Amino acid sequence: MKAFNRVVCGALVGGVVLLGSVLEPKPVQGHGAPEFPKSRSYVCFEENPENPKSDACEEAVDVGGTQAFYDWHEVNIRDANGRHRELIPDGQLCSAGREKYKGLDLVRGDWPAQIIPTGSNFDFIYRGATPHAVKYMRGYITKKGFDPATQPLTWNDLEETPLFDAQGITTTDGKDTANGKYVISTKLPDDREVGSRAIIYMIWQRSLSPEAFYACSDIIIGDSNGNAPTPTPDPTEPAENILPWKAGTSYKKGTKVTFEGSTYKSRLDHTAGQYEKPPWRPDMWRLKD
């Protein structure tokens, strides 16, 4: 599956505004996520958590459930107060160490990614679903040679010098309005190999609260024209043979079947019972077309 988009700006989608109770006021949290390049949580939300399109989002939902992606803007630690490395273990940076978001930490080389030309200037765009005063927004890119397909993301995998470090910024309208955009101009290193992958790890530390937000955005390094080579299929990989669903058959997770003209993909290892036809068991089968 080709899991990247050639994009030059973030896309607008419908926002979520959270309202506190009038009778029982609660602290309002900031919420948001990168829109360009899109964070993993935002990508899977846009794909539809109930029926993700990409294999990466599909597995992330299977691992962590759908709610994490309806709450794409809440990858946070309420009492971080700058203690990011202390609180977030290696291998759990994308989830901020939270069980709810553990699907974001999956080690895969096919997370949907956006192409950014090597050494180019670009605008990092962060969508603040519920903006709040910013102490800083910092972005770190993974070091040259890091391979997200085989390596869990650790703090030592990030370049020591931030890709950007924006202090006290506001949304583009200057009012920190709901669904406002934080736009940070930055530059990609020029020593990266075209076609390689990297992760931009972003931290938003609030100024009037100890709360902080975190995000992983996957990118592919493009050439000067914004292109990246298309992965070459493995010639030894056999053609996919999709058989009709049949009761009594044992299916491995990921196996595809056809049923009444549609294709389904198994969500878990199981033996199909007579009354477990794919349309009747969305917990076992995911519709693929």
Tab-separated table of C-alpha atoms in Angstrom:
chain	number	residue	atom	x	y	z
A	1	MET	CA	0.000	0.000	0.000
A	2	LYS	CA	1.338	3.441	-0.905
A	3	ALA	CA	0.944	5.275	2.384
A	4	PHE	CA	1.907	8.842	1.625
A	5	ASN	CA	0.415	11.996	0.202
A	6	ARG	CA	2.035	14.734	-1.801
A	7	VAL	CA	0.764	17.745	0.095
A	8	VAL	CA	1.876	21.342	0.476
A	9	CYS	CA	-0.590	22.534	3.087
A	10	GLY	CA	-2.854	21.145	5.811
A	11	ALA	CA	-6.507	20.324	5.159
A	12	LEU	CA	-9.383	21.831	7.112
A	13	VAL	CA	-11.767	19.418	8.806
A	14	GLY	CA	-14.742	19.865	11.150
A	15	GLY	CA	-13.715	20.907	14.648
A	16	VAL	CA	-14.614	19.770	18.119
A	17	VAL	CA	-15.390	22.295	20.837
A	18	LEU	CA	-15.645	21.038	24.388
A	19	LEU	CA	-17.962	22.884	26.765
A	20	GLY	CA	-17.716	22.617	30.542
A	21	SER	CA	-20.807	22.181	32.717
A	22	VAL	CA	-22.394	25.397	34.014
A	23	LEU	CA	-23.335	23.863	37.352
A	24	GLU	CA	-20.107	21.945	37.854
A	25	PRO	CA	-17.260	23.853	36.189
A	26	LYS	CA	-14.297	21.729	35.177
A	27	PRO	CA	-10.814	22.799	34.091
A	28	VAL	CA	-10.759	23.262	30.320
A	29	GLN	CA	-7.870	21.486	28.651
A	30	GLY	CA	-6.109	22.582	25.530
A	31	HIS	CA	-6.557	20.232	22.621
A	32	GLY	CA	-4.920	19.937	19.254
A	33	ALA	CA	-2.620	18.084	16.870
A	34	PRO	CA	-0.392	18.800	13.878
A	35	GLU	CA	-2.248	19.309	10.617
A	36	PHE	CA	0.872	19.534	8.443
A	37	PRO	CA	2.562	17.194	8.508
A	38	LYS	CA	-0.398	15.332	9.963
A	39	SER	CA	0.022	13.520	13.259
A	40	ARG	CA	-0.712	9.814	13.492
A	41	SER	CA	-3.775	10.439	15.639
A	42	TYR	CA	-5.149	13.011	13.185
A	43	VAL	CA	-4.522	10.767	10.170
A	44	CYS	CA	-6.430	7.861	11.713
A	45	PHE	CA	-9.274	10.167	12.746
A	46	GLU	CA	-9.597	11.421	9.172
A	47	GLU	CA	-9.580	7.863	7.824
A	48	ASN	CA	-12.581	7.000	10.063
A	49	PRO	CA	-11.742	5.018	13.207
A	50	GLU	CA	-14.563	2.558	12.490
A	51	ASN	CA	-13.129	1.528	9.130
A	52	PRO	CA	-9.560	2.813	8.626
A	53	LYS	CA	-8.092	2.797	5.137
A	54	SER	CA	-4.410	2.285	5.907
A	55	ASP	CA	-2.923	-0.867	7.412
A	56	ALA	CA	-1.164	1.211	10.087
A	57	CYS	CA	-4.343	2.904	11.329
A	58	GLU	CA	-6.182	-0.397	11.095
A	59	GLU	CA	-3.715	-2.074	13.453
A	60	ALA	CA	-3.618	0.978	15.726
A	61	VAL	CA	-7.394	0.724	16.156
A	62	ASP	CA	-7.151	-3.026	16.777
A	63	VAL	CA	-4.507	-2.399	19.451
A	64	GLY	CA	-6.001	0.617	21.198
A	65	GLY	CA	-9.637	0.872	20.143
A	66	THR	CA	-11.500	3.587	18.276
A	67	GLN	CA	-11.943	6.146	21.057
A	68	ALA	CA	-8.294	7.191	20.953
A	69	PHE	CA	-8.831	8.490	17.428
A	70	TYR	CA	-12.078	10.271	18.137
A	71	ASP	CA	-9.971	11.961	20.828
A	72	TRP	CA	-7.155	12.682	18.361
A	73	HIS	CA	-6.536	16.045	20.049
A	74	GLU	CA	-5.959	14.734	23.585
A	75	VAL	CA	-2.531	13.073	23.553
A	76	ASN	CA	-1.524	14.875	26.727
A	77	ILE	CA	-0.071	14.722	30.219
A	78	ARG	CA	-1.893	17.044	32.591
A	79	ASP	CA	0.965	17.645	35.019
A	80	ALA	CA	3.974	17.476	32.678
A	81	ASN	CA	5.379	20.918	33.509
A	82	GLY	CA	8.356	20.398	31.221
A	83	ARG	CA	9.233	16.939	32.600
A	84	HIS	CA	8.724	15.241	29.244
A	85	ARG	CA	11.737	12.912	29.291
A	86	GLU	CA	11.127	12.029	32.917
A	87	LEU	CA	7.487	11.060	32.397
A	88	ILE	CA	7.463	9.432	28.952
A	89	PRO	CA	9.346	6.110	28.565
A	90	ASP	CA	11.388	5.255	25.493
A	91	GLY	CA	9.258	3.486	22.915
A	92	GLN	CA	6.142	5.352	24.060
A	93	LEU	CA	6.818	8.871	22.827
A	94	CYS	CA	3.965	8.953	20.315
A	95	SER	CA	1.406	7.901	22.940
A	96	ALA	CA	2.931	10.116	25.659
A	97	GLY	CA	3.096	6.928	27.719
A	98	ARG	CA	-0.692	6.643	27.834
A	99	GLU	CA	-2.333	3.228	27.500
A	100	LYS	CA	-5.259	4.746	25.614
A	101	TYR	CA	-2.980	5.832	22.763
A	102	LYS	CA	-0.645	2.825	22.630
A	103	GLY	CA	-1.578	2.171	18.998
A	104	LEU	CA	0.365	5.310	18.057
A	105	ASP	CA	3.621	3.657	19.151
A	106	LEU	CA	3.405	0.780	16.659
A	107	VAL	CA	6.729	0.197	14.908
A	108	ARG	CA	5.838	0.219	11.217
A	109	GLY	CA	7.251	1.538	7.981
A	110	ASP	CA	3.879	2.251	6.396
A	111	TRP	CA	2.353	4.949	8.584
A	112	PRO	CA	0.649	7.435	6.243
A	113	ALA	CA	3.208	10.156	5.597
A	114	GLN	CA	3.552	13.438	3.780
A	115	ILE	CA	6.425	14.285	1.467
A	116	ILE	CA	8.668	17.225	2.340
A	117	PRO	CA	11.623	18.051	0.054
A	118	THR	CA	15.049	17.624	1.613
A	119	GLY	CA	16.526	20.883	2.887
A	120	SER	CA	13.332	22.794	2.120
A	121	ASN	CA	11.605	25.531	4.071
A	122	PHE	CA	8.065	24.661	5.116
A	123	ASP	CA	5.341	25.696	7.540
A	124	PHE	CA	4.572	23.338	10.397
A	125	ILE	CA	0.840	23.808	11.004
A	126	TYR	CA	-0.753	22.872	14.304
A	127	ARG	CA	-4.507	22.878	14.666
A	128	GLY	CA	-5.635	24.009	18.112
A	129	ALA	CA	-9.100	22.536	18.575
A	130	THR	CA	-9.159	24.351	21.931
A	131	PRO	CA	-6.170	26.721	21.956
A	132	HIS	CA	-4.524	27.974	25.141
A	133	ALA	CA	-1.599	30.188	25.984
A	134	VAL	CA	1.610	28.622	24.699
A	135	LYS	CA	4.840	28.513	26.667
A	136	TYR	CA	6.561	26.748	23.796
A	137	MET	CA	5.954	24.487	20.836
A	138	ARG	CA	9.026	22.434	19.988
A	139	GLY	CA	9.556	20.011	17.165
A	140	TYR	CA	12.353	17.467	16.920
A	141	ILE	CA	13.205	15.365	13.876
A	142	THR	CA	14.646	11.882	14.149
A	143	LYS	CA	18.350	11.479	13.483
A	144	LYS	CA	19.685	10.475	10.096
A	145	GLY	CA	19.565	6.686	9.767
A	146	PHE	CA	16.633	6.152	12.124
A	147	ASP	CA	14.244	3.575	10.653
A	148	PRO	CA	10.652	3.755	11.959
A	149	ALA	CA	9.943	0.397	10.303
A	150	THR	CA	12.257	-1.457	12.671
A	151	GLN	CA	13.012	0.834	15.631
A	152	PRO	CA	10.740	2.009	18.454
A	153	LEU	CA	11.104	5.767	18.903
A	154	THR	CA	13.314	6.749	21.852
A	155	TRP	CA	14.456	10.110	23.162
A	156	ASN	CA	17.983	9.436	21.915
A	157	ASP	CA	16.639	8.979	18.381
A	158	LEU	CA	15.739	12.683	18.236
A	159	GLU	CA	18.180	15.367	17.146
A	160	GLU	CA	19.375	17.381	20.144
A	161	THR	CA	18.710	20.713	18.435
A	162	PRO	CA	14.989	21.284	17.839
A	163	LEU	CA	13.724	21.646	14.299
A	164	PHE	CA	11.791	24.596	15.710
A	165	ASP	CA	11.244	26.181	19.120
A	166	ALA	CA	8.365	28.661	19.075
A	167	GLN	CA	7.941	30.582	22.319
A	168	GLY	CA	4.649	32.184	23.341
A	169	ILE	CA	3.056	32.066	19.902
A	170	THR	CA	-0.648	32.597	19.192
A	171	THR	CA	-2.941	31.374	16.435
A	172	THR	CA	-2.774	33.136	13.094
A	173	ASP	CA	-5.698	35.409	14.004
A	174	GLY	CA	-3.875	36.454	17.178
A	175	LYS	CA	-6.873	35.560	19.329
A	176	ASP	CA	-6.319	31.872	20.123
A	177	THR	CA	-9.808	31.074	18.844
A	178	ALA	CA	-11.190	27.528	18.690
A	179	ASN	CA	-9.809	25.540	15.748
A	180	GLY	CA	-7.229	28.234	15.169
A	181	LYS	CA	-3.922	27.499	13.438
A	182	TYR	CA	-0.470	27.821	14.902
A	183	VAL	CA	1.955	28.241	11.984
A	184	ILE	CA	5.684	27.785	12.557
A	185	SER	CA	8.181	28.327	9.736
A	186	THR	CA	11.076	25.896	9.774
A	187	LYS	CA	13.549	24.082	7.530
A	188	LEU	CA	14.209	20.402	6.940
A	189	PRO	CA	17.854	19.269	7.239
A	190	ASP	CA	19.568	18.909	3.867
A	191	ASP	CA	21.540	15.777	4.756
A	192	ARG	CA	18.652	13.310	4.494
A	193	GLU	CA	18.408	10.656	1.808
A	194	VAL	CA	15.572	11.106	-0.661
A	195	GLY	CA	12.970	8.406	-0.092
A	196	SER	CA	13.897	7.854	3.552
A	197	ARG	CA	11.400	8.252	6.368
A	198	ALA	CA	11.569	10.397	9.489
A	199	ILE	CA	9.348	11.358	12.402
A	200	ILE	CA	8.784	14.894	13.631
A	201	TYR	CA	8.071	14.768	17.365
A	202	MET	CA	6.209	17.798	18.626
A	203	ILE	CA	5.733	19.045	22.201
A	204	TRP	CA	3.308	21.813	23.177
A	205	GLN	CA	3.852	23.015	26.738
A	206	ARG	CA	1.160	25.359	28.009
A	207	SER	CA	2.193	28.498	29.895
A	208	LEU	CA	-0.681	28.857	32.373
A	209	SER	CA	-0.929	25.165	33.173
A	210	PRO	CA	1.498	22.246	33.647
A	211	GLU	CA	-0.352	20.361	30.893
A	212	ALA	CA	1.537	19.396	27.739
A	213	PHE	CA	0.562	17.799	24.432
A	214	TYR	CA	2.557	15.478	22.197
A	215	ALA	CA	2.416	14.227	18.605
A	216	CYS	CA	4.276	12.108	16.060
A	217	SER	CA	4.092	13.143	12.409
A	218	ASP	CA	5.528	10.823	9.762
A	219	ILE	CA	7.268	12.286	6.734
A	220	ILE	CA	9.032	11.008	3.628
A	221	ILE	CA	12.039	12.957	2.392
A	222	GLY	CA	11.379	14.165	-1.139
A	223	ASP	CA	13.598	15.555	-3.878
A	224	SER	CA	13.694	19.228	-4.831
A	225	ASN	CA	10.451	18.803	-6.785
A	226	GLY	CA	8.637	17.249	-3.842
A	227	ASN	CA	8.724	13.729	-5.258
A	228	ALA	CA	9.798	10.508	-3.575
A	229	PRO	CA	10.511	7.132	-5.176
A	230	THR	CA	7.693	4.624	-5.123
A	231	PRO	CA	8.638	1.488	-3.179
A	232	THR	CA	9.427	-1.444	-5.478
A	233	PRO	CA	7.189	-4.476	-4.834
A	234	ASP	CA	8.942	-7.601	-3.606
A	235	PRO	CA	9.051	-9.930	-6.654
A	236	THR	CA	9.028	-12.962	-4.353
A	237	GLU	CA	5.797	-11.937	-2.654
A	238	PRO	CA	3.000	-14.255	-3.844
A	239	ALA	CA	-0.191	-12.855	-5.296
A	240	GLU	CA	-2.981	-12.512	-2.754
A	241	ASN	CA	-5.511	-15.334	-2.961
A	242	ILE	CA	-8.826	-14.246	-1.445
A	243	LEU	CA	-11.261	-17.109	-0.868
A	244	PRO	CA	-14.972	-17.016	0.019
A	245	TRP	CA	-15.837	-17.050	3.730
A	246	LYS	CA	-16.760	-20.502	5.023
A	247	ALA	CA	-18.075	-21.560	8.430
A	248	GLY	CA	-15.741	-23.896	10.306
A	249	THR	CA	-12.619	-22.415	8.732
A	250	SER	CA	-9.789	-21.150	10.946
A	251	TYR	CA	-8.705	-17.631	10.002
A	252	LYS	CA	-5.567	-15.788	11.015
A	253	LYS	CA	-5.630	-12.083	11.788
A	254	GLY	CA	-5.248	-10.174	8.525
A	255	THR	CA	-6.752	-12.895	6.307
A	256	LYS	CA	-9.081	-11.539	3.635
A	257	VAL	CA	-12.265	-13.265	2.480
A	258	THR	CA	-15.137	-12.479	0.174
A	259	PHE	CA	-18.769	-12.633	1.240
A	260	GLU	CA	-21.777	-11.672	-0.876
A	261	GLY	CA	-19.667	-9.554	-3.215
A	262	SER	CA	-17.671	-7.691	-0.550
A	263	THR	CA	-14.174	-8.188	0.830
A	264	TYR	CA	-13.533	-8.479	4.565
A	265	LYS	CA	-10.340	-8.657	6.617
A	266	SER	CA	-10.072	-10.709	9.799
A	267	ARG	CA	-9.395	-8.645	12.917
A	268	LEU	CA	-8.226	-11.602	15.020
A	269	ASP	CA	-7.348	-15.289	14.927
A	270	HIS	CA	-10.548	-17.323	15.134
A	271	THR	CA	-12.525	-20.253	13.794
A	272	ALA	CA	-15.651	-19.071	12.011
A	273	GLY	CA	-18.910	-20.254	13.509
A	274	GLN	CA	-22.061	-20.808	11.490
A	275	TYR	CA	-23.598	-17.560	12.736
A	276	GLU	CA	-20.429	-15.477	12.560
A	277	LYS	CA	-20.761	-14.252	8.998
A	278	PRO	CA	-18.604	-11.172	8.348
A	279	PRO	CA	-21.456	-8.610	8.119
A	280	TRP	CA	-22.825	-9.853	11.442
A	281	ARG	CA	-19.524	-9.727	13.345
A	282	PRO	CA	-17.765	-6.371	12.867
A	283	ASP	CA	-15.711	-7.250	15.952
A	284	MET	CA	-14.178	-10.111	13.936
A	285	TRP	CA	-14.245	-8.731	10.397
A	286	ARG	CA	-13.529	-5.335	8.884
A	287	LEU	CA	-15.199	-4.386	5.594
A	288	LYS	CA	-12.544	-3.467	3.018
A	289	ASP	CA	-14.675	-2.308	0.088
